Coordinates of N, CA, C and O in Angstrom, one line a residue:
M8 N -56.3 65.5 -161.8 CA -55.0 66.0 -161.3 C -53.9 65.8 -162.3 O -53.8 64.8 -162.9
K9 N -53.1 66.8 -162.5 CA -52.0 66.7 -163.4 C -50.9 65.8 -162.9 O -50.7 65.7 -161.7
R10 N -50.1 65.2 -163.8 CA -48.9 64.5 -163.4 C -47.9 65.4 -162.9 O -47.8 66.6 -163.3
K11 N -47.0 65.0 -162.1 CA -45.9 65.8 -161.6 C -44.8 66.0 -162.7 O -44.0 66.9 -162.6
F12 N -44.7 65.1 -163.6 CA -43.7 65.3 -164.7 C -44.4 65.0 -166.0 O -45.5 64.5 -166.1
R13 N -43.7 65.5 -167.1 CA -44.2 65.3 -168.4 C -43.2 64.6 -169.3 O -42.0 64.6 -169.0
I14 N -43.6 64.0 -170.3 CA -42.7 63.3 -171.3 C -42.6 64.2 -172.5 O -43.7 64.7 -173.0
I15 N -41.4 64.5 -173.0 CA -41.2 65.3 -174.1 C -40.2 64.6 -175.1 O -39.3 63.9 -174.6
T16 N -40.5 64.7 -176.4 CA -39.6 64.0 -177.3 C -38.8 65.1 -178.0 O -39.3 66.0 -178.6
V17 N -37.5 64.9 -178.0 CA -36.5 65.8 -178.6 C -35.5 64.9 -179.4 O -34.9 64.0 -178.9
N18 N -35.5 65.2 -180.7 CA -34.6 64.4 -181.6 C -34.9 62.9 -181.5 O -33.9 62.1 -181.4
H19 N -36.1 62.5 -181.5 CA -36.6 61.1 -181.5 C -36.2 60.4 -180.2 O -36.2 59.2 -180.2
Q20 N -35.9 61.1 -179.1 CA -35.6 60.5 -177.8 C -36.6 61.1 -176.8 O -36.9 62.3 -176.9
K21 N -37.0 60.2 -175.9 CA -38.0 60.7 -174.9 C -37.3 61.1 -173.6 O -36.4 60.3 -173.1
Y22 N -37.8 62.2 -173.0 CA -37.2 62.7 -171.7 C -38.4 63.0 -170.8 O -39.4 63.5 -171.2
A23 N -38.2 62.8 -169.5 CA -39.1 63.2 -168.5 C -38.6 64.6 -168.1 O -37.4 64.8 -167.9
W24 N -39.5 65.5 -167.9 CA -39.1 66.9 -167.3 C -40.2 67.3 -166.4 O -41.4 67.0 -166.5
W25 N -39.8 68.1 -165.4 CA -40.7 68.7 -164.5 C -40.1 70.0 -163.9 O -38.9 70.2 -164.2
F26 N -40.8 70.8 -163.2 CA -40.2 72.0 -162.7 C -40.6 72.2 -161.2 O -41.5 71.5 -160.7
S27 N -39.9 73.0 -160.6 CA -40.1 73.4 -159.2 C -39.8 74.8 -158.9 O -39.0 75.4 -159.7
F28 N -40.4 75.4 -157.9 CA -40.1 76.8 -157.5 C -39.4 76.7 -156.2 O -40.0 76.5 -155.2
Q29 N -38.1 76.9 -156.2 CA -37.3 76.9 -155.0 C -36.2 78.0 -155.1 O -35.2 77.8 -155.8
H30 N -36.4 79.2 -154.6 CA -35.5 80.3 -154.8 C -35.3 80.6 -156.2 O -34.2 80.9 -156.6
G31 N -36.3 80.5 -157.0 CA -36.2 80.6 -158.5 C -37.0 79.5 -159.1 O -37.8 78.8 -158.5
V32 N -36.7 79.3 -160.4 CA -37.3 78.2 -161.1 C -36.3 77.2 -161.4 O -35.2 77.5 -161.9
K33 N -36.6 75.9 -161.1 CA -35.7 74.8 -161.5 C -36.4 73.9 -162.4 O -37.5 73.5 -162.2
L34 N -35.7 73.6 -163.6 CA -36.2 72.7 -164.6 C -35.4 71.4 -164.4 O -34.1 71.4 -164.4
H35 N -36.0 70.3 -164.3 CA -35.4 69.0 -164.1 C -35.6 68.1 -165.3 O -36.8 68.0 -165.8
F36 N -34.6 67.5 -165.8 CA -34.6 66.6 -167.0 C -34.0 65.3 -166.7 O -33.0 65.2 -166.0
S37 N -34.6 64.2 -167.4 CA -34.0 62.9 -167.2 C -34.5 62.1 -168.5 O -35.6 62.2 -168.9
P38 N -33.5 61.3 -169.1 CA -34.0 60.4 -170.2 C -35.0 59.4 -169.6 O -34.9 58.9 -168.5
Q39 N -36.0 59.1 -170.4 CA -37.0 58.2 -170.0 C -36.5 56.8 -169.7 O -36.9 56.1 -168.8
Q40 N -35.5 56.4 -170.5 CA -35.0 55.0 -170.3 C -34.0 54.9 -169.2 O -33.6 53.8 -168.7
D41 N -33.5 56.0 -168.6 CA -32.5 56.0 -167.5 C -32.8 57.1 -166.6 O -32.3 58.2 -166.7
K42 N -33.6 56.8 -165.6 CA -34.0 57.8 -164.6 C -32.9 58.3 -163.6 O -33.0 59.2 -162.9
T43 N -31.8 57.5 -163.6 CA -30.7 57.9 -162.7 C -29.8 59.0 -163.3 O -29.0 59.6 -162.6
A44 N -30.0 59.3 -164.6 CA -29.2 60.4 -165.2 C -30.1 61.6 -165.2 O -31.2 61.6 -165.7
G45 N -29.6 62.7 -164.6 CA -30.5 63.9 -164.5 C -29.7 65.1 -164.6 O -28.5 65.2 -164.3
I46 N -30.4 66.2 -165.1 CA -29.8 67.5 -165.2 C -30.8 68.5 -164.7 O -32.0 68.4 -165.0
T47 N -30.4 69.3 -163.8 CA -31.3 70.4 -163.2 C -30.7 71.7 -163.7 O -29.5 72.0 -163.5
V48 N -31.6 72.5 -164.3 CA -31.2 73.8 -164.7 C -31.9 74.8 -163.9 O -33.1 74.9 -163.8
D49 N -31.1 75.7 -163.2 CA -31.7 76.6 -162.2 C -31.7 78.0 -162.7 O -30.6 78.5 -163.2
F50 N -32.8 78.7 -162.7 CA -33.0 80.1 -163.0 C -33.2 80.8 -161.7 O -34.4 80.9 -161.3
P51 N -32.2 81.2 -161.0 CA -32.4 81.8 -159.6 C -33.1 83.1 -159.7 O -33.0 83.9 -160.6
S52 N -33.8 83.4 -158.6 CA -34.4 84.7 -158.4 C -33.4 85.7 -157.9 O -32.5 85.4 -157.2
E53 N -33.6 86.9 -158.4 CA -32.7 88.0 -158.0 C -33.0 88.5 -156.6 O -32.2 89.0 -155.9
T54 N -34.3 88.5 -156.3 CA -34.7 89.1 -155.0 C -35.6 88.1 -154.3 O -36.3 87.2 -154.9
S55 N -35.7 88.2 -153.0 CA -36.5 87.4 -152.2 C -37.0 88.2 -151.0 O -36.3 89.0 -150.4
D56 N -38.3 88.0 -150.6 CA -38.9 88.8 -149.5 C -39.5 87.7 -148.6 O -39.8 86.6 -149.0
D57 N -39.7 88.1 -147.3 CA -40.3 87.2 -146.4 C -41.8 87.0 -146.7 O -42.3 85.9 -146.4
F58 N -42.5 88.0 -147.3 CA -43.9 87.9 -147.5 C -44.2 87.0 -148.7 O -45.1 86.2 -148.7
Y59 N -43.5 87.2 -149.8 CA -43.7 86.4 -151.0 C -42.3 86.2 -151.7 O -41.4 87.0 -151.5
A60 N -42.3 85.2 -152.5 CA -41.0 84.9 -153.3 C -41.2 85.4 -154.7 O -42.3 85.2 -155.3
V61 N -40.2 86.0 -155.3 CA -40.3 86.5 -156.7 C -39.4 85.5 -157.5 O -38.2 85.2 -157.1
F62 N -39.8 85.1 -158.6 CA -39.0 84.2 -159.4 C -39.2 84.6 -160.9 O -40.2 85.1 -161.3
P63 N -38.2 84.3 -161.7 CA -38.3 84.6 -163.1 C -39.3 83.7 -163.8 O -39.4 82.5 -163.6
L64 N -40.2 84.3 -164.6 CA -41.3 83.6 -165.2 C -41.1 83.6 -166.8 O -41.2 82.5 -167.4
F65 N -40.9 84.7 -167.3 CA -40.7 84.9 -168.8 C -39.3 85.4 -169.0 O -38.8 86.3 -168.3
I66 N -38.7 85.0 -170.1 CA -37.4 85.5 -170.5 C -37.4 85.9 -172.0 O -37.9 85.2 -172.8
S67 N -37.0 87.1 -172.2 CA -36.9 87.7 -173.6 C -35.4 87.5 -174.0 O -34.5 87.9 -173.2
M68 N -35.2 86.9 -175.1 CA -33.8 86.6 -175.5 C -33.6 86.8 -177.0 O -34.6 86.7 -177.8
Q69 N -32.4 87.0 -177.5 CA -32.1 87.2 -178.9 C -30.8 86.4 -179.2 O -29.9 86.2 -178.4
K70 N -30.9 85.9 -180.5 CA -29.7 85.2 -181.1 C -29.8 85.3 -182.6 O -30.7 85.0 -183.2
A71 N -28.7 85.9 -183.1 CA -28.5 85.9 -184.6 C -29.8 86.5 -185.3 O -30.3 86.0 -186.3
G72 N -30.3 87.6 -184.8 CA -31.4 88.3 -185.4 C -32.8 87.7 -185.0 O -33.8 88.2 -185.4
I73 N -32.8 86.6 -184.2 CA -34.1 86.0 -183.8 C -34.4 86.5 -182.4 O -33.5 86.4 -181.5
S74 N -35.6 87.0 -182.2 CA -36.0 87.4 -180.9 C -37.2 86.5 -180.4 O -38.0 86.2 -181.2
C75 N -37.2 86.2 -179.2 CA -38.3 85.4 -178.7 C -38.5 85.7 -177.2 O -37.6 86.1 -176.5
R76 N -39.7 85.4 -176.7 CA -40.1 85.6 -175.3 C -40.7 84.2 -174.9 O -41.7 83.8 -175.5
I77 N -40.0 83.5 -174.0 CA -40.4 82.2 -173.6 C -40.7 82.1 -172.1 O -40.0 82.7 -171.3
K78 N -41.8 81.4 -171.8 CA -42.1 81.1 -170.4 C -41.3 79.9 -170.0 O -41.2 78.9 -170.7
L79 N -40.6 80.1 -168.9 CA -39.6 79.1 -168.4 C -40.2 77.7 -168.2 O -39.6 76.7 -168.4
I80 N -41.5 77.6 -167.8 CA -42.1 76.3 -167.4 C -42.9 75.7 -168.6 O -43.7 74.9 -168.3
E81 N -42.6 76.1 -169.8 CA -43.3 75.6 -170.9 C -42.4 74.6 -171.7 O -41.2 74.7 -171.6
P82 N -43.0 73.7 -172.4 CA -42.2 72.7 -173.2 C -41.2 73.3 -174.2 O -40.2 72.7 -174.5
K83 N -41.5 74.5 -174.7 CA -40.6 75.1 -175.7 C -39.2 75.4 -175.0 O -38.2 75.1 -175.7
M84 N -39.2 75.9 -173.8 CA -37.9 76.1 -173.1 C -37.2 74.8 -172.8 O -36.0 74.6 -173.0
S85 N -38.0 73.8 -172.4 CA -37.4 72.5 -172.1 C -36.8 71.8 -173.3 O -35.7 71.3 -173.2
S86 N -37.5 71.9 -174.4 CA -36.9 71.3 -175.6 C -35.7 72.0 -176.1 O -34.8 71.4 -176.6
L87 N -35.7 73.3 -176.0 CA -34.5 74.1 -176.3 C -33.3 73.7 -175.5 O -32.2 73.4 -176.0
L88 N -33.5 73.5 -174.2 CA -32.4 73.1 -173.3 C -32.0 71.7 -173.5 O -30.8 71.4 -173.5
I89 N -32.9 70.8 -173.6 CA -32.6 69.4 -173.8 C -31.9 69.1 -175.1 O -30.9 68.3 -175.1
A90 N -32.2 69.8 -176.2 CA -31.6 69.6 -177.4 C -30.1 70.0 -177.3 O -29.2 69.4 -177.9
Y91 N -29.8 71.0 -176.5 CA -28.4 71.4 -176.3 C -27.7 70.5 -175.3 O -26.5 70.2 -175.5
L92 N -28.3 70.0 -174.3 CA -27.7 69.1 -173.3 C -27.8 67.6 -173.6 O -27.4 66.8 -172.7
Q93 N -28.3 67.2 -174.7 CA -28.6 65.8 -175.0 C -27.4 64.9 -174.8 O -27.6 63.8 -174.3
D94 N -26.2 65.3 -175.1 CA -25.0 64.5 -174.9 C -24.4 64.5 -173.5 O -23.5 63.8 -173.2
D95 N -25.0 65.3 -172.6 CA -24.4 65.5 -171.3 C -25.0 64.6 -170.2 O -24.5 64.5 -169.1
F96 N -26.1 63.9 -170.5 CA -26.7 63.0 -169.5 C -25.8 61.8 -169.3 O -25.3 61.2 -170.2
Q97 N -25.5 61.5 -168.0 CA -24.6 60.4 -167.6 C -25.3 59.6 -166.6 O -25.9 60.1 -165.6
S98 N -25.3 58.3 -166.8 CA -26.0 57.4 -165.8 C -25.5 57.5 -164.4 O -24.3 57.6 -164.2
R99 N -26.4 57.5 -163.5 CA -26.1 57.6 -162.0 C -25.4 58.9 -161.6 O -24.6 59.0 -160.7
K100 N -25.7 60.0 -162.4 CA -25.1 61.3 -162.1 C -26.1 62.4 -162.3 O -26.8 62.4 -163.2
Q101 N -26.1 63.3 -161.3 CA -27.0 64.5 -161.3 C -26.1 65.7 -161.6 O -25.1 65.9 -160.9
I102 N -26.5 66.5 -162.6 CA -25.7 67.7 -163.0 C -26.6 68.9 -162.7 O -27.8 68.9 -163.0
F103 N -26.0 69.9 -162.1 CA -26.7 71.2 -161.8 C -26.1 72.3 -162.5 O -24.9 72.5 -162.5
L104 N -26.9 73.1 -163.3 CA -26.4 74.2 -164.1 C -27.2 75.5 -163.8 O -28.4 75.4 -163.5
N105 N -26.5 76.6 -164.0 CA -27.2 77.9 -164.0 C -27.8 78.2 -165.3 O -27.1 78.1 -166.3
G106 N -29.1 78.4 -165.4 CA -29.8 78.6 -166.6 C -29.4 79.8 -167.4 O -29.3 79.8 -168.6
F107 N -29.1 80.9 -166.7 CA -28.7 82.1 -167.4 C -27.3 82.0 -168.1 O -27.1 82.4 -169.2
D108 N -26.4 81.3 -167.3 CA -25.1 81.0 -167.9 C -25.2 80.0 -169.1 O -24.5 80.1 -170.1
L109 N -26.1 79.1 -169.0 CA -26.3 78.1 -170.0 C -26.8 78.7 -171.3 O -26.4 78.4 -172.4
L110 N -27.8 79.7 -171.2 CA -28.3 80.4 -172.3 C -27.2 81.2 -173.0 O -27.1 81.2 -174.2
S111 N -26.3 81.8 -172.2 CA -25.2 82.6 -172.8 C -24.3 81.6 -173.5 O -23.8 82.0 -174.6
E112 N -24.0 80.5 -172.9 CA -23.2 79.5 -173.6 C -23.8 79.0 -174.9 O -23.0 78.7 -175.9
M113 N -25.1 78.9 -175.0 CA -25.8 78.5 -176.2 C -25.8 79.6 -177.3 O -26.2 79.4 -178.4
G114 N -25.4 80.8 -176.9 CA -25.3 81.9 -177.8 C -26.5 82.9 -177.7 O -26.6 83.8 -178.5
W115 N -27.4 82.7 -176.8 CA -28.5 83.6 -176.6 C -28.1 84.7 -175.7 O -27.4 84.6 -174.7
H116 N -28.6 85.9 -176.0 CA -28.5 87.1 -175.2 C -29.8 87.4 -174.5 O -30.8 87.6 -175.1
V117 N -29.8 87.3 -173.1 CA -31.0 87.5 -172.4 C -31.2 89.0 -172.3 O -30.4 89.7 -171.7
S118 N -32.3 89.5 -172.9 CA -32.5 91.0 -172.9 C -33.6 91.4 -171.9 O -33.7 92.6 -171.7
G119 N -34.3 90.5 -171.3 CA -35.3 90.9 -170.3 C -35.8 89.7 -169.6 O -35.9 88.6 -170.1
I120 N -36.1 90.0 -168.3 CA -36.7 89.0 -167.4 C -37.9 89.5 -166.8 O -37.9 90.6 -166.2
E121 N -39.0 88.8 -166.9 CA -40.3 89.2 -166.3 C -40.5 88.3 -165.1 O -40.6 87.1 -165.3
N122 N -40.7 88.8 -163.9 CA -40.8 88.0 -162.7 C -42.3 87.7 -162.5 O -43.2 88.4 -162.9
G123 N -42.5 86.6 -161.8 CA -43.8 86.2 -161.3 C -43.7 86.1 -159.8 O -42.7 86.3 -159.2
F124 N -44.8 85.8 -159.1 CA -44.9 85.7 -157.7 C -45.4 84.4 -157.2 O -46.3 83.8 -157.8
D125 N -44.9 83.9 -156.1 CA -45.3 82.7 -155.4 C -45.8 83.2 -154.1 O -45.1 83.5 -153.2
W126 N -47.1 83.2 -153.9 CA -47.7 83.7 -152.6 C -47.7 82.7 -151.5 O -47.9 81.6 -151.6

């Protein structure tokens, strides 16, 4: 059985990260040495149906001539976000951010979203 969270090293610091599917994709981050400091980045779904839930799975984005297609629940996306948010972790505080707004703030232009399904 897989662990519910993973450890990722970004700029020589270790962070715990995990994801959940709740009206979209939520990525949760916490420094390994301080579990009370947390940041949740939400990529909300645009549509929802009673039969199944649709959530963003892949994002195509561009920045300064660089194009990439990243799966939201892979370590590459987590390390990208943690590297940007590294100074925002505060002990005993949970921060909630919109992922699409955060990518725009980072200078990325989201050019496409590929949805997945949760049956």
